[in-house]
């Protein structure tokens, strides 16, 4: 995703900001038909389209800038793909439109709140929580055959698509930062944090296998801020380890699974990132 935003300090310890996230989505069509010579051919058209989600936030400084509270809203961001295959002039063979479609990436709408100690020394501490509205998640796949698109004279009995049935979650997090003054009018920051993210997915006992785990997230980061006399630029980076807690799923043929049995899921996820910003 591409994220763009703008923040403004309006005075009295109040800052507001807003922006948008953009994610590429795919739409396309494949037309299959026979030409006058009886040969089978295809015409393919694919288009990349953008999916947008708004972001907005505000913060308030208290106690002469020693403490700060803030809240942020991020809209739902969905990266869908949908390629429709239509077949015509195939003689006695009738094929309904086939939808190769689903959700490649999904971020639920969420609200984050945080309180932090940001002044009065080299240490900064933050404590917060994020609400994520996962019940709106449609699942990664969609129906390939849709009866409303099928020919009127045909018999349509497509396989049903299972609902993801996710639940909302609240993710608490805590972080700390230590500032070090560097000769040459620059400041270096060392950072560490932890978050616990519950899984929104229910136990996978039936036909679906939307495996997901509770996870503990450990992070380390750095920051470098140059004085405005040198250049009003800041650099930040982080590394992150996500520990996926072990989880067991008891598959049941009575609930639609292919066979009865126990499935265990666990693992780790490594992530990293960097950013550069300009102050004015």
PDB file of C-alpha atoms in Angstrom:
ATOM      1  CA  UNK A   1       0.000   0.000   0.000  1.00  0.00           C
ATOM      2  CA  UNK A   2       0.988   3.630  -0.536  1.00  0.00           C
ATOM      3  CA  UNK A   3       0.266   5.974   2.370  1.00  0.00           C
ATOM      4  CA  UNK A   4       0.120   9.780   2.142  1.00  0.00           C
ATOM      5  CA  UNK A   5      -0.738  12.138   4.967  1.00  0.00           C
ATOM      6  CA  UNK A   6      -0.451  15.665   6.280  1.00  0.00           C
ATOM      7  CA  UNK A   7      -0.232  16.811   9.896  1.00  0.00           C
ATOM      8  CA  UNK A   8      -0.696  20.309  11.292  1.00  0.00           C
ATOM      9  CA  UNK A   9       0.224  21.791  14.676  1.00  0.00           C
ATOM     10  CA  UNK A  10      -2.598  24.261  15.333  1.00  0.00           C
ATOM     11  CA  UNK A  11      -1.284  25.389  18.707  1.00  0.00           C
ATOM     12  CA  UNK A  12      -2.442  24.957  22.312  1.00  0.00           C
ATOM     13  CA  UNK A  13      -0.894  21.481  22.279  1.00  0.00           C
ATOM     14  CA  UNK A  14      -3.284  20.247  19.579  1.00  0.00           C
ATOM     15  CA  UNK A  15      -2.186  18.451  16.435  1.00  0.00           C
ATOM     16  CA  UNK A  16      -4.461  17.071  13.744  1.00  0.00           C
ATOM     17  CA  UNK A  17      -3.788  15.100  10.603  1.00  0.00           C
ATOM     18  CA  UNK A  18      -5.385  13.199   7.786  1.00  0.00           C
ATOM     19  CA  UNK A  19      -4.621  11.315   4.637  1.00  0.00           C
ATOM     20  CA  UNK A  20      -5.346   8.167   2.695  1.00  0.00           C
ATOM     21  CA  UNK A  21      -3.986   4.724   1.947  1.00  0.00           C
ATOM     22  CA  UNK A  22      -4.053   3.388  -1.605  1.00  0.00           C
ATOM     23  CA  UNK A  23      -3.820  -0.257  -2.630  1.00  0.00           C
ATOM     24  CA  UNK A  24      -3.793  -1.784  -6.102  1.00  0.00           C
ATOM     25  CA  UNK A  25      -6.698  -4.024  -7.076  1.00  0.00           C
ATOM     26  CA  UNK A  26      -7.159  -6.057 -10.250  1.00  0.00           C
ATOM     27  CA  UNK A  27     -10.151  -6.213 -12.564  1.00  0.00           C
ATOM     28  CA  UNK A  28     -10.196  -8.040 -15.836  1.00  0.00           C
ATOM     29  CA  UNK A  29     -12.027 -10.109 -18.402  1.00  0.00           C
ATOM     30  CA  UNK A  30     -11.183 -13.138 -20.507  1.00  0.00           C
ATOM     31  CA  UNK A  31     -13.428 -13.860 -23.494  1.00  0.00           C
ATOM     32  CA  UNK A  32     -13.227 -17.340 -25.012  1.00  0.00           C
ATOM     33  CA  UNK A  33     -14.859 -17.943 -28.397  1.00  0.00           C
ATOM     34  CA  UNK A  34     -14.442 -19.675 -31.744  1.00  0.00           C
ATOM     35  CA  UNK A  35     -13.759 -17.745 -34.919  1.00  0.00           C
ATOM     36  CA  UNK A  36     -15.251 -18.360 -38.368  1.00  0.00           C
ATOM     37  CA  UNK A  37     -12.667 -21.066 -39.047  1.00  0.00           C
ATOM     38  CA  UNK A  38     -13.684 -22.956 -35.916  1.00  0.00           C
ATOM     39  CA  UNK A  39     -10.485 -22.243 -33.988  1.00  0.00           C
ATOM     40  CA  UNK A  40     -10.697 -21.441 -30.299  1.00  0.00           C
ATOM     41  CA  UNK A  41      -9.241 -18.096 -29.204  1.00  0.00           C
ATOM     42  CA  UNK A  42      -9.144 -15.798 -26.204  1.00  0.00           C
ATOM     43  CA  UNK A  43      -9.103 -12.060 -25.605  1.00  0.00           C
ATOM     44  CA  UNK A  44      -7.641 -10.884 -22.305  1.00  0.00           C
ATOM     45  CA  UNK A  45      -8.123  -7.458 -20.716  1.00  0.00           C
ATOM     46  CA  UNK A  46      -6.706  -6.649 -17.287  1.00  0.00           C
ATOM     47  CA  UNK A  47      -6.878  -3.332 -15.450  1.00  0.00           C
ATOM     48  CA  UNK A  48      -5.197  -2.200 -12.252  1.00  0.00           C
ATOM     49  CA  UNK A  49      -7.483  -0.010 -10.175  1.00  0.00           C
ATOM     50  CA  UNK A  50      -6.855   1.722  -6.864  1.00  0.00           C
ATOM     51  CA  UNK A  51      -8.647   1.011  -3.612  1.00  0.00           C
ATOM     52  CA  UNK A  52      -8.600   3.843  -1.061  1.00  0.00           C
ATOM     53  CA  UNK A  53      -9.054   4.122   2.693  1.00  0.00           C
ATOM     54  CA  UNK A  54      -9.126   7.365   4.720  1.00  0.00           C
ATOM     55  CA  UNK A  55      -7.008   8.026   7.794  1.00  0.00           C
ATOM     56  CA  UNK A  56      -7.454  10.731  10.414  1.00  0.00           C
ATOM     57  CA  UNK A  57      -5.969  11.479  13.809  1.00  0.00           C
ATOM     58  CA  UNK A  58      -5.543  14.021  16.566  1.00  0.00           C
ATOM     59  CA  UNK A  59      -3.365  14.456  19.643  1.00  0.00           C
ATOM     60  CA  UNK A  60      -3.339  16.709  22.692  1.00  0.00           C
ATOM     61  CA  UNK A  61      -0.375  17.622  24.876  1.00  0.00           C
ATOM     62  CA  UNK A  62      -0.845  17.989  28.621  1.00  0.00           C
ATOM     63  CA  UNK A  63       1.237  19.186  31.576  1.00  0.00           C
ATOM     64  CA  UNK A  64       3.356  21.602  29.531  1.00  0.00           C
ATOM     65  CA  UNK A  65       4.136  19.022  26.912  1.00  0.00           C
ATOM     66  CA  UNK A  66       5.207  16.213  29.230  1.00  0.00           C
ATOM     67  CA  UNK A  67       2.304  13.952  28.269  1.00  0.00           C
ATOM     68  CA  UNK A  68       0.407  13.368  25.060  1.00  0.00           C
ATOM     69  CA  UNK A  69      -2.815  11.533  24.277  1.00  0.00           C
ATOM     70  CA  UNK A  70      -3.881  10.672  20.769  1.00  0.00           C
ATOM     71  CA  UNK A  71      -6.440   8.808  18.709  1.00  0.00           C
ATOM     72  CA  UNK A  72      -6.298   7.595  15.090  1.00  0.00           C
ATOM     73  CA  UNK A  73      -8.898   6.187  12.708  1.00  0.00           C
ATOM     74  CA  UNK A  74      -7.943   4.041   9.710  1.00  0.00           C
ATOM     75  CA  UNK A  75     -10.580   3.055   7.190  1.00  0.00           C
ATOM     76  CA  UNK A  76     -11.132  -0.380   5.697  1.00  0.00           C
ATOM     77  CA  UNK A  77      -8.614  -1.182   2.956  1.00  0.00           C
ATOM     78  CA  UNK A  78      -9.486  -4.011   0.570  1.00  0.00           C
ATOM     79  CA  UNK A  79      -7.344  -5.341  -2.257  1.00  0.00           C
ATOM     80  CA  UNK A  80      -9.711  -7.346  -4.457  1.00  0.00           C
ATOM     81  CA  UNK A  81      -9.099  -9.208  -7.686  1.00  0.00           C
ATOM     82  CA  UNK A  82     -11.841 -10.180 -10.117  1.00  0.00           C
ATOM     83  CA  UNK A  83     -11.297 -11.678 -13.564  1.00  0.00           C
ATOM     84  CA  UNK A  84     -14.455 -12.813 -15.366  1.00  0.00           C
ATOM     85  CA  UNK A  85     -14.119 -15.573 -17.962  1.00  0.00           C
ATOM     86  CA  UNK A  86     -16.915 -15.765 -20.525  1.00  0.00           C
ATOM     87  CA  UNK A  87     -17.220 -18.448 -23.208  1.00  0.00           C
ATOM     88  CA  UNK A  88     -19.339 -17.946 -26.321  1.00  0.00           C
ATOM     89  CA  UNK A  89     -20.039 -19.761 -29.579  1.00  0.00           C
ATOM     90  CA  UNK A  90     -18.949 -23.137 -28.283  1.00  0.00           C
ATOM     91  CA  UNK A  91     -21.713 -25.036 -30.028  1.00  0.00           C
ATOM     92  CA  UNK A  92     -23.910 -27.124 -27.739  1.00  0.00           C
ATOM     93  CA  UNK A  93     -21.637 -26.461 -24.769  1.00  0.00           C
ATOM     94  CA  UNK A  94     -22.964 -23.770 -22.413  1.00  0.00           C
ATOM     95  CA  UNK A  95     -20.561 -22.336 -19.848  1.00  0.00           C
ATOM     96  CA  UNK A  96     -21.690 -19.731 -17.318  1.00  0.00           C
ATOM     97  CA  UNK A  97     -19.388 -16.779 -16.596  1.00  0.00           C
ATOM     98  CA  UNK A  98     -16.568 -17.879 -14.304  1.00  0.00           C
ATOM     99  CA  UNK A  99     -15.397 -15.399 -11.681  1.00  0.00           C
ATOM    100  CA  UNK A 100     -11.766 -15.810 -10.633  1.00  0.00           C
ATOM    101  CA  UNK A 101     -12.098 -13.484  -7.686  1.00  0.00           C
ATOM    102  CA  UNK A 102     -11.255 -12.974  -4.067  1.00  0.00           C
ATOM    103  CA  UNK A 103      -9.533 -10.728  -1.551  1.00  0.00           C
ATOM    104  CA  UNK A 104      -5.735 -10.582  -1.782  1.00  0.00           C
ATOM    105  CA  UNK A 105      -5.269  -8.170   1.129  1.00  0.00           C
ATOM    106  CA  UNK A 106      -7.630  -6.927   3.810  1.00  0.00           C
ATOM    107  CA  UNK A 107      -7.099  -4.393   6.593  1.00  0.00           C
ATOM    108  CA  UNK A 108     -10.205  -3.811   8.757  1.00  0.00           C
ATOM    109  CA  UNK A 109     -11.248  -0.382   9.874  1.00  0.00           C
ATOM    110  CA  UNK A 110      -9.662   0.340  13.214  1.00  0.00           C
ATOM    111  CA  UNK A 111      -9.359   2.907  15.966  1.00  0.00           C
ATOM    112  CA  UNK A 112      -6.140   3.320  17.953  1.00  0.00           C
ATOM    113  CA  UNK A 113      -5.736   5.289  21.185  1.00  0.00           C
ATOM    114  CA  UNK A 114      -2.529   5.985  23.083  1.00  0.00           C
ATOM    115  CA  UNK A 115      -1.175   7.925  26.040  1.00  0.00           C
ATOM    116  CA  UNK A 116       2.533   8.725  26.216  1.00  0.00           C
ATOM    117  CA  UNK A 117       5.099  10.484  28.333  1.00  0.00           C
ATOM    118  CA  UNK A 118       7.109  12.502  25.813  1.00  0.00           C
ATOM    119  CA  UNK A 119       8.812  15.273  27.826  1.00  0.00           C
ATOM    120  CA  UNK A 120      10.813  15.873  30.971  1.00  0.00           C
ATOM    121  CA  UNK A 121      13.900  13.785  30.191  1.00  0.00           C
ATOM    122  CA  UNK A 122      15.544  11.459  27.686  1.00  0.00           C
ATOM    123  CA  UNK A 123      12.951   8.719  28.200  1.00  0.00           C
ATOM    124  CA  UNK A 124       9.615   8.465  26.399  1.00  0.00           C
ATOM    125  CA  UNK A 125       7.015   5.821  27.280  1.00  0.00           C
ATOM    126  CA  UNK A 126       3.779   4.905  25.490  1.00  0.00           C
ATOM    127  CA  UNK A 127       0.799   2.705  26.309  1.00  0.00           C
ATOM    128  CA  UNK A 128      -2.134   2.157  23.999  1.00  0.00           C
ATOM    129  CA  UNK A 129      -4.642  -0.166  22.378  1.00  0.00           C
ATOM    130  CA  UNK A 130      -6.139  -0.680  18.909  1.00  0.00           C
ATOM    131  CA  UNK A 131      -9.646  -1.900  18.116  1.00  0.00           C
ATOM    132  CA  UNK A 132      -9.867  -3.815  14.811  1.00  0.00           C
ATOM    133  CA  UNK A 133     -13.275  -4.541  13.272  1.00  0.00           C
ATOM    134  CA  UNK A 134     -12.731  -7.942  11.665  1.00  0.00           C
ATOM    135  CA  UNK A 135     -16.402  -9.105  11.399  1.00  0.00           C
ATOM    136  CA  UNK A 136     -16.699  -7.324   8.028  1.00  0.00           C
ATOM    137  CA  UNK A 137     -13.956  -9.528   6.523  1.00  0.00           C
ATOM    138  CA  UNK A 138     -15.572 -11.497   3.657  1.00  0.00           C
ATOM    139  CA  UNK A 139     -12.898 -14.185   3.511  1.00  0.00           C
ATOM    140  CA  UNK A 140     -10.184 -14.709   0.894  1.00  0.00           C
ATOM    141  CA  UNK A 141     -12.322 -16.398  -1.783  1.00  0.00           C
ATOM    142  CA  UNK A 142     -15.596 -15.623  -3.566  1.00  0.00           C
ATOM    143  CA  UNK A 143     -18.011 -17.737  -5.579  1.00  0.00           C
ATOM    144  CA  UNK A 144     -16.687 -18.804  -8.986  1.00  0.00           C
ATOM    145  CA  UNK A 145     -20.140 -19.432 -10.463  1.00  0.00           C
ATOM    146  CA  UNK A 146     -22.945 -17.004  -9.611  1.00  0.00           C
ATOM    147  CA  UNK A 147     -26.471 -18.010 -10.475  1.00  0.00           C
ATOM    148  CA  UNK A 148     -27.559 -14.505 -11.446  1.00  0.00           C
ATOM    149  CA  UNK A 149     -24.982 -14.640 -14.281  1.00  0.00           C
ATOM    150  CA  UNK A 150     -25.893 -18.132 -15.522  1.00  0.00           C
ATOM    151  CA  UNK A 151     -28.123 -18.646 -18.580  1.00  0.00           C
ATOM    152  CA  UNK A 152     -31.822 -18.743 -17.714  1.00  0.00           C
ATOM    153  CA  UNK A 153     -32.331 -22.249 -19.147  1.00  0.00           C
ATOM    154  CA  UNK A 154     -29.441 -23.790 -17.195  1.00  0.00           C
ATOM    155  CA  UNK A 155     -29.507 -25.507 -13.816  1.00  0.00           C
ATOM    156  CA  UNK A 156     -27.378 -23.566 -11.342  1.00  0.00           C
ATOM    157  CA  UNK A 157     -26.251 -25.180  -8.097  1.00  0.00           C
ATOM    158  CA  UNK A 158     -22.865 -23.601  -7.184  1.00  0.00           C
ATOM    159  CA  UNK A 159     -20.784 -24.589  -4.206  1.00  0.00           C
ATOM    160  CA  UNK A 160     -21.461 -22.271  -1.266  1.00  0.00           C
ATOM    161  CA  UNK A 161     -18.637 -20.037  -0.072  1.00  0.00           C
ATOM    162  CA  UNK A 162     -18.024 -20.292   3.657  1.00  0.00           C
ATOM    163  CA  UNK A 163     -18.229 -17.067   5.665  1.00  0.00           C
ATOM    164  CA  UNK A 164     -15.034 -16.199   7.524  1.00  0.00           C
ATOM    165  CA  UNK A 165     -17.015 -15.364  10.710  1.00  0.00           C
ATOM    166  CA  UNK A 166     -14.191 -13.339  12.268  1.00  0.00           C
ATOM    167  CA  UNK A 167     -14.607 -11.461  15.548  1.00  0.00           C
ATOM    168  CA  UNK A 168     -13.386  -7.984  16.576  1.00  0.00           C
ATOM    169  CA  UNK A 169     -10.183  -7.814  18.579  1.00  0.00           C
ATOM    170  CA  UNK A 170      -8.372  -5.304  20.781  1.00  0.00           C
ATOM    171  CA  UNK A 171      -4.581  -5.214  20.586  1.00  0.00           C
ATOM    172  CA  UNK A 172      -2.723  -3.631  23.551  1.00  0.00           C
ATOM    173  CA  UNK A 173       0.805  -2.328  23.064  1.00  0.00           C
ATOM    174  CA  UNK A 174       3.573  -0.687  25.084  1.00  0.00           C
ATOM    175  CA  UNK A 175       6.785   1.002  23.969  1.00  0.00           C
ATOM    176  CA  UNK A 176       9.814   2.871  25.287  1.00  0.00           C
ATOM    177  CA  UNK A 177      12.328   5.249  23.727  1.00  0.00           C
ATOM    178  CA  UNK A 178      15.671   6.594  24.936  1.00  0.00           C
ATOM    179  CA  UNK A 179      17.218   9.719  23.380  1.00  0.00           C
ATOM    180  CA  UNK A 180      20.975  10.273  23.111  1.00  0.00           C
ATOM    181  CA  UNK A 181      22.494  13.613  22.162  1.00  0.00           C
ATOM    182  CA  UNK A 182      25.158  13.165  19.471  1.00  0.00           C
ATOM    183  CA  UNK A 183      27.933  15.731  18.903  1.00  0.00           C
ATOM    184  CA  UNK A 184      27.242  17.640  15.719  1.00  0.00           C
ATOM    185  CA  UNK A 185      23.701  18.804  16.595  1.00  0.00           C
ATOM    186  CA  UNK A 186      21.930  15.488  16.077  1.00  0.00           C
ATOM    187  CA  UNK A 187      19.860  13.165  18.273  1.00  0.00           C
ATOM    188  CA  UNK A 188      19.859   9.371  18.203  1.00  0.00           C
ATOM    189  CA  UNK A 189      16.927   7.311  19.516  1.00  0.00           C
ATOM    190  CA  UNK A 190      16.820   3.687  20.672  1.00  0.00           C
ATOM    191  CA  UNK A 191      13.378   2.059  20.831  1.00  0.00           C
ATOM    192  CA  UNK A 192      11.743  -1.156  21.996  1.00  0.00           C
ATOM    193  CA  UNK A 193       8.149  -2.331  22.215  1.00  0.00           C
ATOM    194  CA  UNK A 194       5.732  -5.193  22.702  1.00  0.00           C
ATOM    195  CA  UNK A 195       2.170  -5.902  21.547  1.00  0.00           C
ATOM    196  CA  UNK A 196      -0.226  -8.793  21.908  1.00  0.00           C
ATOM    197  CA  UNK A 197      -2.625  -9.379  19.020  1.00  0.00           C
ATOM    198  CA  UNK A 198      -5.426 -11.883  19.559  1.00  0.00           C
ATOM    199  CA  UNK A 199      -6.526 -13.869  16.539  1.00  0.00           C
ATOM    200  CA  UNK A 200      -9.871 -12.807  15.034  1.00  0.00           C
ATOM    201  CA  UNK A 201     -10.358 -16.223  13.416  1.00  0.00           C
ATOM    202  CA  UNK A 202     -12.518 -18.875  15.091  1.00  0.00           C
ATOM    203  CA  UNK A 203     -11.297 -22.488  15.444  1.00  0.00           C
ATOM    204  CA  UNK A 204     -11.241 -24.141  12.014  1.00  0.00           C
ATOM    205  CA  UNK A 205     -13.282 -27.268  12.624  1.00  0.00           C
ATOM    206  CA  UNK A 206     -15.081 -27.550   9.267  1.00  0.00           C
ATOM    207  CA  UNK A 207     -14.316 -27.199   5.558  1.00  0.00           C
ATOM    208  CA  UNK A 208     -12.422 -23.899   5.773  1.00  0.00           C
ATOM    209  CA  UNK A 209      -8.796 -23.652   6.875  1.00  0.00           C
ATOM    210  CA  UNK A 210      -8.391 -19.958   7.677  1.00  0.00           C
ATOM    211  CA  UNK A 211      -5.616 -20.731  10.112  1.00  0.00           C
ATOM    212  CA  UNK A 212      -4.500 -17.871  12.339  1.00  0.00           C
ATOM    213  CA  UNK A 213      -2.822 -17.576  15.728  1.00  0.00           C
ATOM    214  CA  UNK A 214      -2.592 -15.286  18.704  1.00  0.00           C
ATOM    215  CA  UNK A 215       0.716 -13.509  18.407  1.00  0.00           C
ATOM    216  CA  UNK A 216       3.233 -11.718  20.603  1.00  0.00           C
ATOM    217  CA  UNK A 217       5.028  -8.939  18.738  1.00  0.00           C
ATOM    218  CA  UNK A 218       8.499  -7.811  19.832  1.00  0.00           C
ATOM    219  CA  UNK A 219      10.086  -4.782  18.194  1.00  0.00           C
ATOM    220  CA  UNK A 220      13.392  -2.894  18.207  1.00  0.00           C
ATOM    221  CA  UNK A 221      14.007   0.373  16.418  1.00  0.00           C
ATOM    222  CA  UNK A 222      16.211   3.389  15.958  1.00  0.00           C
ATOM    223  CA  UNK A 223      15.812   7.028  15.004  1.00  0.00           C
ATOM    224  CA  UNK A 224      18.183   9.772  13.851  1.00  0.00           C
ATOM    225  CA  UNK A 225      17.065  13.400  13.894  1.00  0.00           C
ATOM    226  CA  UNK A 226      19.280  16.075  12.422  1.00  0.00           C
ATOM    227  CA  UNK A 227      19.101  19.631  13.701  1.00  0.00           C
ATOM    228  CA  UNK A 228      17.380  22.138  11.444  1.00  0.00           C
ATOM    229  CA  UNK A 229      20.661  24.024  11.054  1.00  0.00           C
ATOM    230  CA  UNK A 230      22.077  20.962   9.299  1.00  0.00           C
ATOM    231  CA  UNK A 231      19.010  19.574   7.550  1.00  0.00           C
ATOM    232  CA  UNK A 232      15.447  19.164   8.930  1.00  0.00           C
ATOM    233  CA  UNK A 233      15.480  15.427   8.179  1.00  0.00           C
ATOM    234  CA  UNK A 234      14.782  12.384  10.344  1.00  0.00           C
ATOM    235  CA  UNK A 235      15.447   8.716   9.651  1.00  0.00           C
ATOM    236  CA  UNK A 236      13.711   5.825  11.419  1.00  0.00           C
ATOM    237  CA  UNK A 237      13.865   2.061  11.154  1.00  0.00           C
ATOM    238  CA  UNK A 238      12.685  -1.076  12.945  1.00  0.00           C
ATOM    239  CA  UNK A 239      12.933  -4.842  13.083  1.00  0.00           C
ATOM    240  CA  UNK A 240      10.103  -6.988  14.407  1.00  0.00           C
ATOM    241  CA  UNK A 241       9.599 -10.559  15.531  1.00  0.00           C
ATOM    242  CA  UNK A 242       6.050 -11.924  15.666  1.00  0.00           C
ATOM    243  CA  UNK A 243       5.746 -15.086  17.715  1.00  0.00           C
ATOM    244  CA  UNK A 244       2.684 -17.098  16.656  1.00  0.00           C
ATOM    245  CA  UNK A 245       1.388 -18.930  19.699  1.00  0.00           C
ATOM    246  CA  UNK A 246       0.696 -22.610  19.136  1.00  0.00           C
ATOM    247  CA  UNK A 247      -2.949 -23.416  18.382  1.00  0.00           C
ATOM    248  CA  UNK A 248      -4.848 -26.634  17.719  1.00  0.00           C
ATOM    249  CA  UNK A 249      -7.871 -27.118  15.444  1.00  0.00           C
ATOM    250  CA  UNK A 250     -10.026 -30.240  15.746  1.00  0.00           C
ATOM    251  CA  UNK A 251     -11.307 -30.960  12.234  1.00  0.00           C
ATOM    252  CA  UNK A 252     -14.656 -32.760  12.065  1.00  0.00           C
ATOM    253  CA  UNK A 253     -16.148 -34.493   9.031  1.00  0.00           C
ATOM    254  CA  UNK A 254     -19.582 -33.852  10.538  1.00  0.00           C
ATOM    255  CA  UNK A 255     -18.956 -30.103  10.130  1.00  0.00           C
ATOM    256  CA  UNK A 256     -17.801 -30.364   6.515  1.00  0.00           C
ATOM    257  CA  UNK A 257     -14.106 -31.208   6.869  1.00  0.00           C
ATOM    258  CA  UNK A 258     -12.647 -33.786   4.483  1.00  0.00           C
ATOM    259  CA  UNK A 259     -11.681 -35.968   7.438  1.00  0.00           C
ATOM    260  CA  UNK A 260     -11.496 -35.947  11.201  1.00  0.00           C
ATOM    261  CA  UNK A 261      -8.182 -34.976  12.737  1.00  0.00           C
ATOM    262  CA  UNK A 262      -6.125 -32.502  14.749  1.00  0.00           C
ATOM    263  CA  UNK A 263      -4.235 -29.673  13.033  1.00  0.00           C
ATOM    264  CA  UNK A 264      -1.573 -27.687  14.925  1.00  0.00           C
ATOM    265  CA  UNK A 265      -0.368 -24.263  13.741  1.00  0.00           C
ATOM    266  CA  UNK A 266       2.546 -22.166  15.011  1.00  0.00           C
ATOM    267  CA  UNK A 267       5.526 -20.211  13.688  1.00  0.00           C
ATOM    268  CA  UNK A 268       7.308 -16.866  13.539  1.00  0.00           C
ATOM    269  CA  UNK A 269       7.116 -13.827  11.264  1.00  0.00           C
ATOM    270  CA  UNK A 270      10.044 -11.443  10.738  1.00  0.00           C
ATOM    271  CA  UNK A 271       9.472  -7.881   9.496  1.00  0.00           C
ATOM    272  CA  UNK A 272      11.434  -4.684   9.064  1.00  0.00           C
ATOM    273  CA  UNK A 273      11.045  -1.211   7.697  1.00  0.00           C
ATOM    274  CA  UNK A 274      12.549   2.243   7.365  1.00  0.00           C
ATOM    275  CA  UNK A 275      11.312   5.778   6.692  1.00  0.00           C
ATOM    276  CA  UNK A 276      12.581   9.301   6.102  1.00  0.00           C
ATOM    277  CA  UNK A 277      10.715  12.497   6.972  1.00  0.00           C
ATOM    278  CA  UNK A 278      11.163  16.249   6.600  1.00  0.00           C
ATOM    279  CA  UNK A 279      10.068  18.783   9.220  1.00  0.00           C
ATOM    280  CA  UNK A 280       8.784  22.245   8.297  1.00  0.00           C
TER     281      UNK A 280
END
